[in-house]
Coordinates of C-alpha atoms in Angstrom, one line a residue:
Chain K
X251 CA 0.0 0.0 0.0
X252 CA 1.0 3.6 -0.6
X253 CA 0.1 6.7 1.3
X254 CA 0.6 10.3 0.3
X255 CA 4.2 11.2 1.1
X256 CA 3.3 14.0 3.6
X257 CA 0.6 12.1 5.3
X258 CA 1.3 11.2 9.0
X259 CA -0.8 8.9 11.2
X260 CA -1.3 10.6 14.5
X261 CA -1.4 7.7 17.0
X262 CA -4.5 9.0 18.8
X263 CA -6.5 8.0 15.6
X264 CA -5.7 4.4 16.8
X265 CA -5.8 5.2 20.4
X266 CA -5.7 1.7 21.8
X267 CA -2.7 0.6 19.8
X268 CA 0.7 0.3 21.5
X269 CA 3.6 2.2 20.0
X270 CA 4.9 -0.9 18.4
X271 CA 1.5 -1.8 16.8
X272 CA 1.0 1.8 15.6
X273 CA 4.3 1.9 13.9
X274 CA 3.7 -1.6 12.3
X275 CA 0.1 -0.5 11.1
X276 CA 1.6 2.7 9.7
X277 CA 4.4 0.9 7.8
X278 CA 2.0 -1.6 6.5
X279 CA -0.4 0.9 5.1
X280 CA 2.4 2.8 3.4
X281 CA 2.8 5.7 5.7
X282 CA 6.2 7.5 6.0
X283 CA 5.4 9.3 9.2
X284 CA 3.8 8.9 12.6
X285 CA 2.5 11.6 15.1
X286 CA 3.5 10.2 18.6
X287 CA 1.8 10.4 21.9
X288 CA 3.4 10.4 25.1
X289 CA 1.3 7.7 26.8
X290 CA 2.2 4.9 24.4
X291 CA 6.0 6.0 24.8
X292 CA 5.7 5.8 28.5
X293 CA 4.2 2.4 28.4
X294 CA 7.5 1.0 26.9
X295 CA 9.9 3.6 28.3
X296 CA 11.7 6.2 26.2
X297 CA 14.7 4.0 25.5
X298 CA 12.6 1.2 23.9
X299 CA 10.4 3.7 22.2
X300 CA 13.6 5.2 20.5
X301 CA 14.6 1.7 19.3
X302 CA 11.1 0.9 17.9
X303 CA 10.9 4.3 16.1
X304 CA 14.4 3.9 14.7
X305 CA 13.6 0.3 13.4
X306 CA 10.4 1.4 11.9
X307 CA 12.1 3.8 9.3
X308 CA 9.3 6.3 9.8
X309 CA 9.5 9.9 10.3
X310 CA 8.2 11.3 13.7
X311 CA 6.1 14.5 12.8
X312 CA 5.3 15.6 16.4
X313 CA 4.9 14.5 19.9
X314 CA 1.5 15.0 21.6
X315 CA 1.2 16.4 24.0
X316 CA 2.3 18.6 26.9
X317 CA 1.1 21.9 28.5
X318 CA -1.7 22.0 31.0
X319 CA 0.0 24.7 32.9
X320 CA -2.8 27.1 34.0
X321 CA -2.5 26.1 37.7
X322 CA -1.9 28.9 40.1
X323 CA 1.7 29.2 41.4
X324 CA 2.6 26.3 43.7
X325 CA 3.3 22.7 43.7
X326 CA 0.9 21.8 40.8
X327 CA 2.5 24.4 38.6
X328 CA 6.0 23.2 39.4
X329 CA 5.0 19.7 38.7
X330 CA 3.5 20.7 35.3
X331 CA 6.6 22.6 34.3
X332 CA 8.9 19.6 35.2
X333 CA 6.7 17.3 33.2
X334 CA 6.9 19.7 30.3
X335 CA 10.7 19.6 30.5
X336 CA 10.5 15.8 30.3
X337 CA 8.3 16.1 27.3
X338 CA 10.7 18.3 25.6
X339 CA 13.5 15.8 26.1
X340 CA 11.3 13.0 24.8
X341 CA 10.4 15.0 21.7
X342 CA 14.2 15.5 21.0
X343 CA 15.0 11.8 21.4
X344 CA 12.1 10.6 19.3
X345 CA 12.7 13.0 16.5
X346 CA 16.4 12.0 16.5
X347 CA 15.3 8.4 16.1
X348 CA 13.0 8.9 13.3
X349 CA 13.8 9.0 9.6
X350 CA 15.3 12.1 8.2
X351 CA 12.6 14.9 7.9
X352 CA 11.4 14.1 11.5
X353 CA 10.2 17.3 13.3
X354 CA 11.2 17.9 16.8
X355 CA 7.8 19.5 17.6
X356 CA 6.0 19.3 21.0
X357 CA 2.4 20.1 20.8
X358 CA 1.3 22.2 23.9
X359 CA -2.3 22.4 25.1
X360 CA -2.7 25.3 27.5
X361 CA -5.1 23.6 29.9
X362 CA -8.5 24.8 31.3
X363 CA -9.6 26.9 34.1
X364 CA -8.5 25.7 37.4
X365 CA -11.5 24.4 39.6
X366 CA -13.5 27.3 40.7
X367 CA -11.6 29.9 38.9
X368 CA -13.4 32.1 36.3
X369 CA -10.5 34.3 35.3
X370 CA -9.9 33.1 31.8
X371 CA -7.5 36.2 31.2
X372 CA -5.4 35.2 34.2
X373 CA -5.3 31.5 33.1
X374 CA -4.1 32.7 29.7
X375 CA -1.4 34.8 31.4
X376 CA -0.2 31.8 33.4
X377 CA 0.1 29.7 30.2
X378 CA 2.0 32.2 28.4
X379 CA 4.5 32.7 31.4
X380 CA 4.9 28.9 31.5
X381 CA 5.8 28.7 27.8
X382 CA 8.3 31.5 28.2
X383 CA 9.9 29.6 31.1
X384 CA 10.1 26.4 29.0
X385 CA 11.5 28.2 25.8
X386 CA 15.3 28.2 26.7
X387 CA 15.3 24.4 27.6
X388 CA 13.4 23.7 24.3
X389 CA 15.8 25.8 22.3
X390 CA 18.7 24.0 23.9
X391 CA 17.2 20.6 22.9
X392 CA 16.4 21.8 19.4
X393 CA 12.6 21.3 20.1
X394 CA 9.9 23.6 18.8
X395 CA 7.2 24.2 21.1
X396 CA 3.9 24.5 19.2
X397 CA 1.0 26.1 20.9
X398 CA -2.2 24.6 19.8
X399 CA -5.2 26.9 19.8
X400 CA -8.2 24.8 20.9
X401 CA -11.9 25.3 19.7
X402 CA -13.7 27.6 22.1
X403 CA -15.8 24.6 23.1
X404 CA -12.7 23.6 25.2
X405 CA -11.9 27.0 26.8
X406 CA -13.3 26.2 30.1
X407 CA -12.0 22.7 30.7
X408 CA -9.2 22.1 28.4
X409 CA -7.5 24.8 26.5
X410 CA -7.8 28.5 27.3
X411 CA -6.0 29.5 24.2
X412 CA -8.8 29.7 21.7
X413 CA -7.7 31.2 18.5
X414 CA -4.9 31.0 16.1
X415 CA -4.5 34.8 16.5
X416 CA -4.2 34.4 20.2
X417 CA -1.6 31.6 19.9
X418 CA 0.4 33.8 17.6
X419 CA 0.1 36.8 19.9
X420 CA 1.7 34.5 22.7
X421 CA 4.4 33.1 20.4
X422 CA 5.5 36.5 19.2
X423 CA 5.6 37.8 22.8
X424 CA 8.1 35.0 23.7
X425 CA 10.5 34.1 21.1
X426 CA 11.0 33.7 17.3
X427 CA 11.3 30.0 17.5
X428 CA 7.8 29.4 19.3
X429 CA 5.5 27.7 16.8
X430 CA 1.7 27.0 16.5
X431 CA -0.4 24.2 15.4
X432 CA -3.0 24.5 12.8
X433 CA -5.7 21.9 13.4
X434 CA -8.8 22.1 11.2
X435 CA -11.0 20.8 14.0
X436 CA -10.1 23.6 16.2
X437 CA -9.8 26.6 13.8
X438 CA -12.2 25.9 10.8
X439 CA -14.8 28.2 12.0
X440 CA -12.5 31.2 12.6
X441 CA -13.5 34.3 10.5
X442 CA -9.9 35.4 10.9
X443 CA -8.5 32.2 9.6
X444 CA -7.0 33.3 6.2
X445 CA -5.2 36.3 7.7
X446 CA -4.0 34.4 10.8
X447 CA -2.6 31.4 8.8
X448 CA -0.8 33.8 6.5
X449 CA 0.6 35.7 9.5
X450 CA 1.8 32.3 11.0
X451 CA 3.4 31.4 7.7
X452 CA 5.1 34.8 7.3
X453 CA 6.9 34.3 10.7
X454 CA 7.6 30.7 10.0
X455 CA 5.6 29.5 12.9
X456 CA 3.4 26.8 11.4
X457 CA 5.0 23.9 13.3
X458 CA 2.2 21.3 12.5
X459 CA -0.8 21.0 10.5
X460 CA -3.4 18.5 11.7
X461 CA -6.6 17.5 9.9
X462 CA -9.9 15.8 10.9
X463 CA -13.5 16.8 10.2
X464 CA -16.1 18.5 12.4
X465 CA -19.1 16.4 12.7
X466 CA -22.7 17.2 13.7
X467 CA -24.7 16.4 15.6
X468 CA -22.0 16.5 18.2
X469 CA -21.2 13.4 20.0
X470 CA -22.5 13.2 23.6
X471 CA -18.9 13.5 24.6
X472 CA -18.1 16.5 22.4
X473 CA -14.3 15.8 22.6
X474 CA -15.1 12.8 20.4
X475 CA -17.0 14.6 17.7
X476 CA -14.4 14.3 15.1
X477 CA -14.5 12.3 11.9
X478 CA -12.7 11.4 8.7
X479 CA -12.0 14.2 6.4
X480 CA -14.9 14.6 4.1
X481 CA -17.6 13.2 6.5
X482 CA -18.4 16.6 8.1
X483 CA -18.4 20.4 7.5
X484 CA -14.7 21.4 7.2
X485 CA -13.6 22.8 3.7
X486 CA -10.3 20.9 3.6
X487 CA -9.4 22.4 0.2
X488 CA -9.9 25.9 1.4
X489 CA -7.9 25.3 4.7
X490 CA -5.2 23.4 3.1
X491 CA -4.6 25.9 0.5
X492 CA -4.1 28.6 3.1
X493 CA -1.6 26.5 4.8
X494 CA 0.2 25.6 1.5
X495 CA 0.2 29.3 0.6
X496 CA 1.7 30.2 3.9
X497 CA 4.7 28.0 3.0
X498 CA 4.2 24.9 5.1
X499 CA 5.9 22.1 3.6
X500 CA 5.9 19.5 6.6
X501 CA 4.0 16.5 7.3
X502 CA 0.3 16.5 7.7
X503 CA -1.2 14.6 10.7
X504 CA -4.5 12.9 10.8
X505 CA -5.7 13.1 14.4
X506 CA -9.3 11.8 15.0
X507 CA -10.8 11.2 18.3
X508 CA -14.0 9.1 17.7
X509 CA -15.1 6.1 19.6
X510 CA -16.3 4.2 16.5
X511 CA -13.0 4.8 14.9
X512 CA -11.2 3.8 18.0
X513 CA -13.3 0.6 18.2
X514 CA -12.5 -0.4 14.4
X515 CA -9.4 -2.5 13.4
X516 CA -6.4 -0.5 13.2
X517 CA -5.4 -1.5 9.7
X518 CA -8.9 -0.5 8.5
X519 CA -8.6 2.9 10.1
X520 CA -5.2 3.5 8.6
X521 CA -6.3 2.7 5.1
X522 CA -9.5 4.8 5.5
X523 CA -7.3 7.8 6.6
X524 CA -5.2 7.3 3.3
X525 CA -8.2 7.4 1.1
X526 CA -10.0 10.2 2.9
X527 CA -6.5 12.1 2.7
X528 CA -6.2 11.5 -1.0
X529 CA -9.8 12.4 -1.7
X530 CA -10.0 15.9 0.1
X531 CA -6.7 17.0 1.3
X532 CA -4.1 15.9 -1.2
X533 CA -5.8 17.7 -4.2
X534 CA -5.1 21.0 -2.5
X535 CA -1.4 20.4 -2.1
X536 CA 1.1 21.8 -4.5
Chain W
X66 CA -41.3 40.0 45.2
X67 CA -38.8 42.4 43.5
X68 CA -36.2 41.9 40.8
X69 CA -33.4 44.1 39.8
X70 CA -35.0 47.0 37.7
X71 CA -32.9 46.0 34.6
X72 CA -33.5 42.3 34.9
X73 CA -35.6 40.8 32.0
X74 CA -36.9 37.3 31.9
X75 CA -36.2 35.8 28.5
X76 CA -39.1 33.5 27.8
X77 CA -36.9 30.7 26.5
X78 CA -35.8 30.1 30.2
X79 CA -39.3 28.9 30.9
X80 CA -39.7 27.4 27.6
X81 CA -43.0 25.5 28.0
X82 CA -45.0 28.5 29.3
X83 CA -47.5 30.2 27.2
X84 CA -47.1 33.9 26.7
X85 CA -49.9 34.6 29.2
X86 CA -48.2 32.3 31.7
X87 CA -44.8 33.8 31.1
X88 CA -46.0 37.5 31.7
X89 CA -47.9 36.4 34.8
X90 CA -44.9 34.5 36.2
X91 CA -42.6 37.6 35.5
X92 CA -45.1 40.0 37.2
X93 CA -45.4 37.9 40.2
X94 CA -41.7 37.5 40.6
X95 CA -41.2 41.3 40.4
X96 CA -39.8 41.6 36.9
X97 CA -40.4 44.7 34.8
X98 CA -39.3 43.2 31.6
X99 CA -39.7 40.2 29.3
X100 CA -37.7 39.0 26.4
X101 CA -40.3 37.6 24.0
X102 CA -40.1 34.7 21.7
X103 CA -41.9 34.3 18.4
X104 CA -43.5 30.8 19.0
X105 CA -45.5 31.7 22.1
X106 CA -46.6 34.9 20.3
X107 CA -47.8 32.9 17.2
X108 CA -49.6 30.5 19.5
X109 CA -52.2 33.2 20.4
X110 CA -51.8 35.4 17.5
X111 CA -50.1 38.8 17.3
X112 CA -53.3 40.7 18.1
X113 CA -53.8 38.8 21.4
X114 CA -50.2 38.9 22.2
X115 CA -50.1 42.7 22.0
X116 CA -53.2 42.8 24.3
X117 CA -51.5 40.5 26.9
X118 CA -48.3 42.4 26.8
X119 CA -50.1 45.7 27.2
X120 CA -52.1 44.4 30.1
X121 CA -49.0 43.0 31.8
X122 CA -47.4 46.4 32.4
X123 CA -44.1 44.8 31.5
X124 CA -41.5 46.1 29.2
X125 CA -40.5 44.0 26.2
X126 CA -36.7 43.9 26.0
X127 CA -36.4 42.0 22.6
X128 CA -38.0 39.5 20.3
X129 CA -36.2 36.2 19.7
X130 CA -35.7 35.3 16.9
X131 CA -35.4 35.7 13.2
X132 CA -32.5 35.1 10.7
X133 CA -31.6 31.7 9.5
X134 CA -30.9 33.1 6.1
X135 CA -28.0 31.2 4.8
X136 CA -29.9 29.3 2.1
X137 CA -28.7 29.6 -1.5
X138 CA -30.8 32.0 -3.6
X139 CA -34.2 30.4 -4.4
X140 CA -37.4 29.6 -2.7
X141 CA -36.0 29.0 0.7
X142 CA -34.2 32.2 0.8
X143 CA -37.2 34.1 -0.3
X144 CA -39.3 32.4 2.3
X145 CA -36.8 33.2 5.0
X146 CA -36.7 36.9 4.0
X147 CA -40.5 37.0 4.1
X148 CA -40.5 35.4 7.6
X149 CA -38.0 38.0 8.7
X150 CA -40.1 40.9 7.4
X151 CA -43.1 39.4 9.5
X152 CA -40.7 39.2 12.5
X153 CA -39.9 42.8 12.2
X154 CA -43.5 43.8 12.1
X155 CA -44.1 41.7 15.3
X156 CA -41.2 43.3 17.0
X157 CA -42.5 46.7 16.4
X158 CA -46.0 45.8 17.6
X159 CA -44.9 44.0 20.7
X160 CA -42.5 46.8 21.7
X161 CA -45.3 49.3 21.2
X162 CA -47.5 47.4 23.5
X163 CA -44.9 47.2 26.1
X164 CA -44.3 49.6 29.0
X165 CA -42.3 52.7 28.2
X166 CA -38.7 51.7 27.9
X167 CA -39.4 48.7 25.8
X168 CA -36.8 48.0 23.0
X169 CA -37.8 47.2 19.4
X170 CA -35.0 44.8 19.1
X171 CA -35.1 41.8 16.8
X172 CA -32.5 39.1 17.5
X173 CA -31.0 37.6 14.4
X174 CA -29.3 34.3 14.3
X175 CA -27.6 33.8 11.0
X176 CA -28.4 30.0 10.4
X177 CA -25.8 27.2 9.7
X178 CA -24.3 25.7 6.6
X179 CA -26.8 24.5 4.2
X180 CA -26.8 20.7 3.9
X181 CA -23.8 19.4 2.2
X182 CA -22.4 22.9 1.8
X183 CA -18.8 23.5 3.4
X184 CA -18.4 27.0 2.2
X185 CA -18.7 29.0 5.5
X186 CA -17.4 32.2 3.9
X187 CA -20.2 32.0 1.3
X188 CA -22.8 31.3 3.9
X189 CA -21.5 34.3 5.9
X190 CA -21.8 36.4 2.8
X191 CA -25.4 35.4 2.2
X192 CA -26.2 36.1 5.8
X193 CA -24.9 39.7 5.4
X194 CA -26.7 40.1 2.1
X195 CA -30.1 39.2 3.9
X196 CA -29.5 41.7 6.7
X197 CA -28.7 44.4 4.2
X198 CA -31.8 43.6 2.3
X199 CA -34.0 43.6 5.6
X200 CA -32.4 46.9 6.9
X201 CA -34.7 49.4 5.1
X202 CA -37.8 47.6 6.3
X203 CA -36.6 47.4 9.9
X204 CA -35.7 51.2 9.8
X205 CA -39.1 52.1 8.5
X206 CA -40.7 50.1 11.4
X207 CA -38.4 51.6 14.1
X208 CA -36.8 48.1 14.6
X209 CA -33.2 47.4 15.6
X210 CA -31.9 44.3 13.8
X211 CA -29.5 42.8 16.4
X212 CA -26.9 40.3 15.0
X213 CA -26.2 37.6 17.6
X214 CA -22.7 36.0 17.2
X215 CA -23.0 32.4 18.3
X216 CA -20.4 30.3 20.0
X217 CA -18.2 28.6 17.4
X218 CA -19.6 25.2 18.6
X219 CA -22.7 26.2 16.5
X220 CA -21.0 27.4 13.3
X221 CA -21.7 24.4 11.3
X222 CA -25.4 23.8 12.1
X223 CA -27.0 27.0 13.7
X224 CA -25.0 30.2 13.3
X225 CA -22.3 31.0 11.0
X226 CA -21.6 34.4 12.5
X227 CA -19.1 33.3 15.3
X228 CA -17.5 36.3 17.0
X229 CA -18.6 39.8 18.2
X230 CA -15.9 41.2 16.0
X231 CA -17.4 39.5 12.9
X232 CA -20.9 40.6 13.8
X233 CA -19.7 44.3 14.2
X234 CA -17.8 43.9 10.7
X235 CA -21.1 43.0 9.2
X236 CA -23.2 45.6 11.1
X237 CA -20.7 48.4 10.1
X238 CA -20.8 47.3 6.4
X239 CA -24.5 47.7 6.2
X240 CA -25.8 50.7 8.2
X241 CA -25.3 52.8 11.4
X242 CA -28.5 51.4 12.9
X243 CA -27.7 47.6 12.9
X244 CA -27.1 46.4 16.3
X245 CA -25.4 43.3 17.9
X246 CA -26.3 41.1 20.8
X247 CA -23.8 40.3 23.5
X248 CA -24.7 36.9 25.0
X249 CA -22.2 35.7 27.6
X250 CA -22.8 32.1 26.6
X251 CA -21.6 32.8 23.1
X252 CA -18.8 35.3 23.7
X253 CA -17.2 34.6 27.2
X254 CA -14.3 32.8 25.7
X255 CA -13.2 35.4 23.2
X256 CA -9.7 36.8 23.7
X257 CA -11.0 39.9 21.7
X258 CA -13.9 40.5 23.9
X259 CA -12.9 43.7 25.8
X260 CA -11.8 45.4 22.5
X261 CA -14.9 44.3 20.7
X262 CA -17.4 45.3 23.4
X263 CA -15.8 48.6 23.6
X264 CA -16.1 48.9 19.9
X265 CA -19.7 47.9 19.9
X266 CA -20.4 50.4 22.5
X267 CA -18.5 53.3 20.8
X268 CA -20.8 53.0 17.8
X269 CA -24.0 52.5 19.9
X270 CA -24.5 49.0 18.6
X271 CA -25.2 46.9 21.7
X272 CA -28.9 46.3 21.3
X273 CA -29.2 43.5 23.8
X274 CA -27.1 42.0 26.6
X275 CA -28.0 38.5 27.5
X276 CA -26.6 36.4 30.4
X277 CA -26.4 32.8 31.4
X278 CA -23.5 30.5 32.4
X279 CA -21.3 28.0 30.5
X280 CA -21.5 24.7 32.2
X281 CA -19.3 21.7 32.0
X282 CA -19.3 18.9 31.4
X283 CA -21.4 19.9 28.3
X284 CA -24.9 18.4 28.1
X285 CA -25.3 15.5 25.6
X286 CA -27.2 18.1 23.7
X287 CA -24.7 20.8 23.8
X288 CA -27.4 23.4 22.9
X289 CA -28.7 22.9 26.4
X290 CA -25.5 23.2 28.2
X291 CA -26.4 26.6 29.8
X292 CA -27.0 27.3 33.5
X293 CA -27.8 29.9 36.1
X294 CA -25.3 32.8 36.4
X295 CA -22.7 31.6 39.0
X296 CA -23.1 27.8 38.4
X297 CA -20.5 27.7 35.6
X298 CA -17.3 29.2 34.3
X299 CA -18.3 32.7 33.1
X300 CA -16.9 35.7 34.9
X301 CA -20.0 37.9 35.0
X302 CA -18.4 40.7 36.9
X303 CA -15.8 41.1 34.2
X304 CA -18.2 40.8 31.2
X305 CA -20.8 42.9 32.8
X306 CA -18.3 45.7 33.6
X307 CA -17.2 45.7 29.9
X308 CA -20.8 46.0 28.8
X309 CA -21.5 48.9 31.4
X310 CA -18.3 50.7 30.4
X311 CA -19.3 50.5 26.9
X312 CA -22.4 52.6 27.7
X313 CA -25.2 50.0 27.6
X314 CA -28.1 51.0 29.8
X315 CA -30.9 48.7 28.6
X316 CA -32.6 45.6 30.1
X317 CA -30.5 42.6 30.7
X318 CA -32.1 39.3 29.7
X319 CA -31.4 36.0 31.3
X320 CA -31.8 33.3 28.7
X321 CA -31.1 29.7 29.8
X322 CA -31.6 26.6 27.7
X323 CA -31.3 23.7 30.1
X324 CA -33.6 20.7 30.4
X325 CA -33.7 20.6 34.2
X326 CA -34.6 24.3 34.3
X327 CA -37.3 23.8 31.7
X328 CA -38.8 21.0 33.8
X329 CA -38.9 23.0 36.9
X330 CA -41.9 25.0 38.1
X331 CA -41.9 28.5 36.3
X332 CA -42.3 30.5 39.5
X333 CA -39.3 28.6 41.1
X334 CA -37.2 29.3 38.0
X335 CA -38.1 33.0 37.8
X336 CA -37.2 33.5 41.5
X337 CA -33.8 31.6 41.2
X338 CA -33.1 33.8 38.1
X339 CA -33.7 36.9 40.3
X340 CA -31.3 35.7 43.0
X341 CA -28.6 34.6 40.5
X342 CA -28.7 38.0 39.0
X343 CA -28.5 39.8 42.3
X344 CA -25.6 37.6 43.3
X345 CA -23.3 37.8 40.3
X346 CA -24.6 40.4 37.8
X347 CA -26.0 43.2 39.6
X348 CA -22.9 44.0 41.7
X349 CA -21.1 44.9 38.4
X350 CA -23.9 47.3 37.4
X351 CA -23.3 51.2 38.1

């Protein structure tokens, strides 16, 4: 089997696979790249994960995910920052083990409002401060910190950074090497999308482009309301052309959280991702 | 019983009440204002609705809702525009029947993407054109068309106008008298909120301020994931101060879609709204 050369299978799309299984499935389905997650890496330990990645011959397109640093100053915040430093080191090791063209990109999700806290502005400030604090260690390790703006549906309980424009404001405030993630699920609705993708491209900050569709009616667990590209409401041609025109040439991850997809055989999912990508994303690529 | 003098009971909060019941409940609970909905008005007919409103002694703070004009040109679009013209006439009649200080404000929800249509930019353009087409009739009737930006969770299936900034762009493109709705549920997450509320105030476009809380976890039907002010994540002090500082002096509607609240006795709900408003909204009012 063959897959588009820029297509990367984000491991969350086959959530229940081990790292070894995910790599095997991706290779068998013709992928050249995998978007890794920390939990399956932790299951086998970083050393073994590095061996598995190196043996697979696949590129690593990113590591998901760190962040969750909106806690008030104190023990929880210190623990979050320590965990983020470990994630930076994992990103560097996995990208070094991956095939040439791997990207040492760590996806950062800000985290939601702490329990009982309604100050979203303050939470955003603490997330910004945390990224600034992590930036020197990331730079030293050659890792790009990539801020992922999350759909406003998640602003309260998962990610207080809500738009690409806001992610770029934060990145620009911190350092030239801080990146952003463009994920169609999170940003497709944004009236500012063309301007903000162009802005991200102009400063070389698009560190990852992730695709999946926005499905309605929403799943009862709205976190899982994603779908294969073409099954929902997103105009992948339009968004992909914006990302292309902004100069992004890296891997494109397919990251789908959906219970039916998680329950399907991994190989079937990997094949379906290839065909959905070919049908609605690839035609917009240069 | 007494309620804050600027508090208005949006009838959707007691969804199953008839217009007569809603007016009675509001009067008994000490409200001076009601936010009306078209369906209960249609149930009794406009003429009878006007009599009921006049007899109640309450102000009418707005009529919800018209819009839904993203259909492609053709019969559906013509029907939508005709329906919107009727809604404008209803708004004028109900506001005239209400007590002094009533607001002839018609709340407009853009509508979602037509089935199978993924062009959100095109749908937004058609919504804008529709409002422009309705503007002269509204002006003639003394009715303010108030564009309600909807939370991006609804961009696909309910409202393609997603931010206050976008609603203001549309309003400013059309005419000085086009207004906007600031609804905490829809806008609380927006990083641009302070700037956009100030902008809306500077051009006198805040036609309605509606409050209710954003609750997590989201209800299985996410449309119903609202709650009493203070029960969720919204910082009502911060948002209300922004609206006050922007110069808005009108009624403040409480509009809550939530099954448990709809299932509770109307008088109990009306009383609970009064106390929630007093606790978290009123302290921020001048």
